[in-house]
Amino acid sequence: MLLEKIVIEGISPERALNRLQREGICVYHAKKYKKNQILLSVNEKDAEKVFAIYPNVCYNIAMHSPYIAKSAGAEGLLSRLRRLKRRPGLLLGVALFLAAVPAADRLVLRIDVAGAEGHRDEVLAALEESGIRRFSFYSGGADEAAAKILGLKDVSYCSVEKSGTTVRVEVRLSPFSDPSPAEGDMIAVHSGTVVQMAVLRGTALKKAGDTVEAGEPLVGAYLLDEAGERIPVTAIARVTISCVYEQVIDAEDESRALAQGYLEADGEIVERSCERTEGGYLVRLVYTVAETMNF
C-alpha cells in the first residue's frame, strides 16, 4: 500500500476526520501532535481528495475552509519510490541488479563432489556429458547426470542438486566393494609454490618451498629399497600449493575486476590487490589449493 502523510490544521483538528470518513477516505496512523494539528496517512490516490476538501487557503484565498491540509511527504514504500525517481542512475542500477539476479542464479561457478573416492574424474566427466560444468549456464541435466553416475562401478547412491551457483554431488559407494585407487604418479594440476606435503605412500618429488608447474610429478608411485631400486606402490598423498593469479582486466570498476578474477582462482584466497592501470585494473590474487591422490 502506497501512503501519503498529510497534516490537517485548525481548531479541534480531529473533527476534520469525520468529513473524510463520510467521503469514504480511509485514514491511517492518525496522531495529534499539536493542539491545532493532526498528522495522518491516506492512500496516495485519496490524497488529492483530502486537499480538495481542505484546501490550503494560503494558495487559494477564494475558498474558505475551517481546516487546511498540507502534504507531509510520502510514507514507506511510496517514499522510497519517489527517492528512486529523483535518482535515475540508482533506479537503473536497481533494475539491472534485479535483472541480473535470475541470470546469475543460472550460473554454475562451483562443483562440490562428496563421497566419490576413486571416481571423482568419472563423476566430473558424467556431469560434463550432461551439460554441467564450471563457468557455464545451468540448463538442467541433474537427473541425467545422476543416472550416469549410478552406472559407475560400486556406486549405490547418487544425488545431483543445484543450490545458488553451486552444484552439489553426493555419491555413496557399496559397502561390499572398495573403490579402485588411482594409479601412477601424482601430477600437479596447478602451478605455484608447494606449501605442505603429506605423503602416506610413495616418494615425494617436491618439498615445501619448491616451485611446481602444472603437469609436473609431485609424488612418485614407488618406493626406493636400499639398493636404490624402485618398488611400485599406489601413491597416497595430499599437497597444498600456493598459486598466484595476476592479470589486467578491462572492467567498469574495481569490484567487477575482482569478481572476474575470483572466477579464475579456484582455491582459498589469502591475499588480493586491485590497482587501476592502463587498459583496466591489475588484479593480483594469491590463493591456496589442496591436491590429493587416493588420500
GROMACS .gro file of C-alpha atoms in nm:
model
  295
    1MET     CA    1   0.000   0.000   0.000
    2LEU     CA    2   0.131   0.345  -0.101
    3LEU     CA    3   0.059   0.605   0.168
    4GLU     CA    4   0.082   0.983   0.169
    5LYS     CA    5   0.131   1.170   0.500
    6ILE     CA    6  -0.086   1.481   0.549
    7VAL     CA    7  -0.106   1.746   0.823
    8ILE     CA    8  -0.452   1.892   0.888
    9GLU     CA    9  -0.453   2.220   1.077
   10GLY     CA   10  -0.741   2.400   1.250
   11ILE     CA   11  -0.937   2.423   1.573
   12SER     CA   12  -1.001   2.072   1.711
   13PRO     CA   13  -0.844   1.914   1.401
   14GLU     CA   14  -0.966   1.566   1.497
   15ARG     CA   15  -1.315   1.677   1.389
   16ALA     CA   16  -1.186   1.703   1.035
   17LEU     CA   17  -1.166   1.325   1.028
   18ASN     CA   18  -1.546   1.298   1.034
   19ARG     CA   19  -1.573   1.464   0.692
   20LEU     CA   20  -1.304   1.235   0.549
   21GLN     CA   21  -1.490   0.931   0.682
   22ARG     CA   22  -1.817   1.049   0.520
   23GLU     CA   23  -1.631   1.087   0.191
   24GLY     CA   24  -1.514   0.724   0.216
   25ILE     CA   25  -1.146   0.812   0.267
   26CYS     CA   26  -0.958   0.562   0.486
   27VAL     CA   27  -0.728   0.724   0.740
   28TYR     CA   28  -0.420   0.552   0.885
   29HIS     CA   29  -0.185   0.634   1.173
   30ALA     CA   30  -0.374   0.948   1.282
   31LYS     CA   31  -0.190   1.127   1.561
   32LYS     CA   32  -0.247   1.469   1.719
   33TYR     CA   33   0.094   1.619   1.781
   34LYS     CA   34  -0.005   1.986   1.832
   35LYS     CA   35  -0.315   2.149   1.976
   36ASN     CA   36  -0.429   2.258   1.631
   37GLN     CA   37  -0.259   1.996   1.412
   38ILE     CA   38  -0.312   1.628   1.344
   39LEU     CA   39  -0.088   1.404   1.134
   40LEU     CA   40  -0.241   1.120   0.936
   41SER     CA   41  -0.182   0.899   0.635
   42VAL     CA   42  -0.412   0.816   0.344
   43ASN     CA   43  -0.385   0.613   0.026
   44GLU     CA   44  -0.190   0.800  -0.239
   45LYS     CA   45  -0.498   0.800  -0.465
   46ASP     CA   46  -0.705   0.970  -0.190
   47ALA     CA   47  -0.453   1.246  -0.117
   48GLU     CA   48  -0.589   1.484  -0.383
   49LYS     CA   49  -0.941   1.441  -0.241
   50VAL     CA   50  -0.819   1.549   0.102
   51PHE     CA   51  -0.652   1.859  -0.044
   52ALA     CA   52  -0.974   1.940  -0.232
   53ILE     CA   53  -1.187   1.906   0.085
   54TYR     CA   54  -0.948   2.110   0.300
   55PRO     CA   55  -0.762   2.341   0.059
   56ASN     CA   56  -0.462   2.540   0.173
   57VAL     CA   57  -0.605   2.893   0.178
   58CYS     CA   58  -0.252   3.034   0.164
   59TYR     CA   59  -0.257   2.940  -0.202
   60ASN     CA   60  -0.625   2.977  -0.281
   61ILE     CA   61  -0.776   3.268  -0.093
   62ALA     CA   62  -1.102   3.245  -0.293
   63MET     CA   63  -1.203   2.935  -0.094
   64HIS     CA   64  -1.279   2.913   0.277
   65SER     CA   65  -1.239   2.606   0.500
   66PRO     CA   66  -1.210   2.574   0.879
   67TYR     CA   67  -0.922   2.335   0.818
   68ILE     CA   68  -0.629   2.329   0.581
   69ALA     CA   69  -0.438   2.022   0.461
   70LYS     CA   70  -0.068   2.017   0.383
   71SER     CA   71   0.146   1.738   0.244
   72ALA     CA   72   0.399   1.595   0.488
   73GLY     CA   73   0.567   1.371   0.233
   74ALA     CA   74   0.534   1.008   0.134
   75GLU     CA   75   0.542   0.714   0.372
   76GLY     CA   76   0.715   0.378   0.349
   77LEU     CA   77   0.736   0.226   0.000
   78LEU     CA   78   0.600   0.537  -0.169
   79SER     CA   79   0.877   0.744  -0.013
   80ARG     CA   80   1.143   0.504  -0.141
   81LEU     CA   81   0.991   0.500  -0.489
   82ARG     CA   82   0.995   0.879  -0.505
   83ARG     CA   83   1.359   0.891  -0.395
   84LEU     CA   84   1.443   0.647  -0.672
   85LYS     CA   85   1.264   0.864  -0.928
   86ARG     CA   86   1.481   1.159  -0.822
   87ARG     CA   87   1.792   0.945  -0.875
   88PRO     CA   88   1.753   0.777  -1.218
   89GLY     CA   89   2.104   0.634  -1.203
   90LEU     CA   90   2.024   0.447  -0.883
   91LEU     CA   91   1.691   0.333  -1.028
   92LEU     CA   92   1.872   0.198  -1.335
   93GLY     CA   93   2.123   0.021  -1.111
   94VAL     CA   94   1.845  -0.144  -0.908
   95ALA     CA   95   1.671  -0.253  -1.229
   96LEU     CA   96   1.992  -0.401  -1.369
   97PHE     CA   97   2.062  -0.579  -1.040
   98LEU     CA   98   1.713  -0.730  -1.029
   99ALA     CA   99   1.751  -0.839  -1.391
  100ALA     CA  100   2.094  -0.990  -1.324
  101VAL     CA  101   1.989  -1.196  -1.019
  102PRO     CA  102   1.793  -1.461  -1.215
  103ALA     CA  103   2.073  -1.486  -1.474
  104ALA     CA  104   2.340  -1.520  -1.203
  105ASP     CA  105   2.137  -1.792  -1.033
  106ARG     CA  106   2.157  -1.998  -1.353
  107LEU     CA  107   2.538  -1.991  -1.349
  108VAL     CA  108   2.750  -2.281  -1.225
  109LEU     CA  109   3.057  -2.140  -1.053
  110ARG     CA  110   3.141  -2.432  -0.828
  111ILE     CA  111   3.100  -2.810  -0.822
  112ASP     CA  112   3.125  -2.994  -0.489
  113VAL     CA  113   3.167  -3.371  -0.501
  114ALA     CA  114   3.139  -3.576  -0.181
  115GLY     CA  115   3.195  -3.949  -0.131
  116ALA     CA  116   3.338  -4.026  -0.474
  117GLU     CA  117   3.674  -4.166  -0.365
  118GLY     CA  118   3.849  -4.302  -0.672
  119HIS     CA  119   3.566  -4.190  -0.901
  120ARG     CA  120   3.596  -3.811  -0.898
  121ASP     CA  121   3.723  -3.782  -1.256
  122GLU     CA  122   3.446  -4.013  -1.380
  123VAL     CA  123   3.184  -3.813  -1.187
  124LEU     CA  124   3.304  -3.483  -1.337
  125ALA     CA  125   3.302  -3.643  -1.683
  126ALA     CA  126   2.941  -3.759  -1.632
  127LEU     CA  127   2.842  -3.407  -1.526
  128GLU     CA  128   3.009  -3.253  -1.833
  129GLU     CA  129   2.839  -3.501  -2.064
  130SER     CA  130   2.509  -3.386  -1.912
  131GLY     CA  131   2.590  -3.019  -1.975
  132ILE     CA  132   2.700  -2.933  -1.619
  133ARG     CA  133   3.039  -2.767  -1.596
  134ARG     CA  134   3.200  -2.474  -1.414
  135PHE     CA  135   3.158  -2.122  -1.555
  136SER     CA  136   2.860  -2.220  -1.768
  137PHE     CA  137   2.483  -2.171  -1.757
  138TYR     CA  138   2.279  -2.443  -1.594
  139SER     CA  139   2.004  -2.578  -1.816
  140GLY     CA  140   1.907  -2.890  -1.621
  141GLY     CA  141   2.070  -3.228  -1.667
  142ALA     CA  142   2.085  -3.320  -1.295
  143ASP     CA  143   1.873  -3.634  -1.336
  144GLU     CA  144   2.068  -3.741  -1.645
  145ALA     CA  145   2.399  -3.691  -1.463
  146ALA     CA  146   2.279  -3.883  -1.157
  147ALA     CA  147   2.174  -4.174  -1.377
  148LYS     CA  148   2.516  -4.184  -1.544
  149ILE     CA  149   2.698  -4.169  -1.211
  150LEU     CA  150   2.482  -4.452  -1.072
  151GLY     CA  151   2.608  -4.659  -1.365
  152LEU     CA  152   2.967  -4.632  -1.242
  153LYS     CA  153   3.128  -4.928  -1.071
  154ASP     CA  154   3.045  -4.968  -0.700
  155VAL     CA  155   2.815  -4.660  -0.688
  156SER     CA  156   2.498  -4.744  -0.492
  157TYR     CA  157   2.352  -4.392  -0.446
  158CYS     CA  158   2.388  -4.054  -0.612
  159SER     CA  159   2.219  -3.715  -0.586
  160VAL     CA  160   2.290  -3.409  -0.801
  161GLU     CA  161   2.142  -3.079  -0.680
  162LYS     CA  162   2.197  -2.715  -0.768
  163SER     CA  163   2.192  -2.456  -0.490
  164GLY     CA  164   2.259  -2.097  -0.597
  165THR     CA  165   2.566  -2.110  -0.820
  166THR     CA  166   2.692  -2.440  -0.673
  167VAL     CA  167   2.618  -2.791  -0.796
  168ARG     CA  168   2.649  -3.045  -0.514
  169VAL     CA  169   2.704  -3.412  -0.592
  170GLU     CA  170   2.677  -3.677  -0.321
  171VAL     CA  171   2.795  -4.028  -0.403
  172ARG     CA  172   2.777  -4.339  -0.186
  173LEU     CA  173   2.972  -4.648  -0.270
  174SER     CA  174   2.863  -5.002  -0.200
  175PRO     CA  175   2.995  -5.115   0.143
  176PHE     CA  176   3.084  -5.452  -0.008
  177SER     CA  177   3.341  -5.321  -0.252
  178ASP     CA  178   3.647  -5.099  -0.234
  179PRO     CA  179   3.696  -4.807  -0.469
  180SER     CA  180   3.963  -4.859  -0.727
  181PRO     CA  181   4.264  -4.641  -0.641
  182ALA     CA  182   4.416  -4.405  -0.895
  183GLU     CA  183   4.735  -4.544  -1.040
  184GLY     CA  184   5.060  -4.382  -1.149
  185ASP     CA  185   5.244  -4.076  -1.021
  186MET     CA  186   5.062  -3.782  -0.863
  187ILE     CA  187   5.074  -3.499  -1.117
  188ALA     CA  188   5.032  -3.130  -1.031
  189VAL     CA  189   4.716  -2.968  -1.162
  190HIS     CA  190   4.819  -2.614  -1.062
  191SER     CA  191   5.136  -2.408  -1.098
  192GLY     CA  192   5.273  -2.238  -0.788
  193THR     CA  193   5.476  -2.298  -0.474
  194VAL     CA  194   5.444  -2.609  -0.257
  195VAL     CA  195   5.328  -2.512   0.090
  196GLN     CA  196   5.282  -2.852   0.251
  197MET     CA  197   5.310  -3.219   0.158
  198ALA     CA  198   5.163  -3.521   0.332
  199VAL     CA  199   5.280  -3.841   0.161
  200LEU     CA  200   5.142  -4.159   0.315
  201ARG     CA  201   5.273  -4.382   0.039
  202GLY     CA  202   5.508  -4.312  -0.247
  203THR     CA  203   5.813  -4.091  -0.291
  204ALA     CA  204   5.790  -3.715  -0.260
  205LEU     CA  205   5.946  -3.547  -0.564
  206LYS     CA  206   5.896  -3.194  -0.427
  207LYS     CA  207   5.926  -3.034  -0.087
  208ALA     CA  208   5.776  -2.730   0.084
  209GLY     CA  209   5.908  -2.413  -0.079
  210ASP     CA  210   5.969  -2.570  -0.421
  211THR     CA  211   5.804  -2.422  -0.727
  212VAL     CA  212   5.596  -2.653  -0.943
  213GLU     CA  213   5.441  -2.627  -1.288
  214ALA     CA  214   5.112  -2.785  -1.385
  215GLY     CA  215   5.185  -3.127  -1.533
  216GLU     CA  216   5.495  -3.191  -1.318
  217PRO     CA  217   5.502  -3.501  -1.094
  218LEU     CA  218   5.463  -3.430  -0.723
  219VAL     CA  219   5.477  -3.781  -0.582
  220GLY     CA  220   5.622  -4.089  -0.747
  221ALA     CA  221   5.421  -4.411  -0.731
  222TYR     CA  222   5.718  -4.609  -0.597
  223LEU     CA  223   5.946  -4.658  -0.300
  224LEU     CA  224   6.325  -4.700  -0.312
  225ASP     CA  225   6.490  -5.000  -0.150
  226GLU     CA  226   6.840  -4.998  -0.001
  227ALA     CA  227   6.992  -5.063  -0.341
  228GLY     CA  228   6.805  -4.770  -0.496
  229GLU     CA  229   6.571  -4.995  -0.689
  230ARG     CA  230   6.213  -4.875  -0.739
  231ILE     CA  231   5.934  -5.077  -0.581
  232PRO     CA  232   5.595  -4.990  -0.741
  233VAL     CA  233   5.325  -4.877  -0.493
  234THR     CA  234   4.995  -4.692  -0.504
  235ALA     CA  235   5.063  -4.327  -0.429
  236ILE     CA  236   4.864  -4.174  -0.141
  237ALA     CA  237   4.931  -3.807  -0.080
  238ARG     CA  238   4.793  -3.458  -0.020
  239VAL     CA  239   4.977  -3.148  -0.142
  240THR     CA  240   4.890  -2.785  -0.070
  241ILE     CA  241   5.004  -2.537  -0.337
  242SER     CA  242   5.010  -2.157  -0.320
  243CYS     CA  243   4.912  -2.007  -0.656
  244VAL     CA  244   4.917  -1.654  -0.795
  245TYR     CA  245   4.671  -1.507  -1.043
  246GLU     CA  246   4.780  -1.177  -1.198
  247GLN     CA  247   4.600  -1.022  -1.492
  248VAL     CA  248   4.498  -0.683  -1.634
  249ILE     CA  249   4.119  -0.693  -1.662
  250ASP     CA  250   3.917  -0.448  -1.867
  251ALA     CA  251   3.623  -0.377  -1.633
  252GLU     CA  252   3.400  -0.086  -1.539
  253ASP     CA  253   3.517  -0.072  -1.179
  254GLU     CA  254   3.734  -0.245  -0.918
  255SER     CA  255   3.459  -0.472  -0.783
  256ARG     CA  256   3.382  -0.615  -1.128
  257ALA     CA  257   3.750  -0.668  -1.199
  258LEU     CA  258   3.794  -0.858  -0.871
  259ALA     CA  259   3.480  -1.062  -0.938
  260GLN     CA  260   3.620  -1.174  -1.274
  261GLY     CA  261   3.949  -1.264  -1.106
  262TYR     CA  262   3.769  -1.473  -0.844
  263LEU     CA  263   3.626  -1.688  -1.121
  264GLU     CA  264   3.979  -1.785  -1.223
  265ALA     CA  265   4.106  -1.856  -0.870
  266ASP     CA  266   3.965  -2.197  -0.777
  267GLY     CA  267   4.105  -2.213  -0.424
  268GLU     CA  268   4.102  -2.028  -0.094
  269ILE     CA  269   4.206  -1.665  -0.149
  270VAL     CA  270   4.457  -1.542   0.110
  271GLU     CA  271   4.569  -1.214  -0.048
  272ARG     CA  272   4.421  -0.977  -0.302
  273SER     CA  273   4.501  -0.642  -0.462
  274CYS     CA  274   4.348  -0.437  -0.742
  275GLU     CA  275   4.509  -0.129  -0.895
  276ARG     CA  276   4.398   0.099  -1.175
  277THR     CA  277   4.637   0.073  -1.470
  278GLU     CA  278   4.648   0.125  -1.843
  279GLY     CA  279   4.389  -0.092  -2.010
  280GLY     CA  280   4.185  -0.163  -1.695
  281TYR     CA  281   4.264  -0.298  -1.350
  282LEU     CA  282   4.564  -0.504  -1.247
  283VAL     CA  283   4.419  -0.784  -1.031
  284ARG     CA  284   4.653  -0.996  -0.821
  285LEU     CA  285   4.520  -1.287  -0.617
  286VAL     CA  286   4.715  -1.530  -0.402
  287TYR     CA  287   4.521  -1.848  -0.326
  288THR     CA  288   4.590  -2.200  -0.199
  289VAL     CA  289   4.461  -2.528  -0.335
  290ALA     CA  290   4.483  -2.879  -0.196
  291GLU     CA  291   4.551  -3.158  -0.446
  292THR     CA  292   4.503  -3.518  -0.338
  293MET     CA  293   4.558  -3.866  -0.473
  294ASN     CA  294   4.388  -4.164  -0.304
  295PHE     CA  295   4.401  -3.962   0.015
   0.00000   0.00000   0.00000
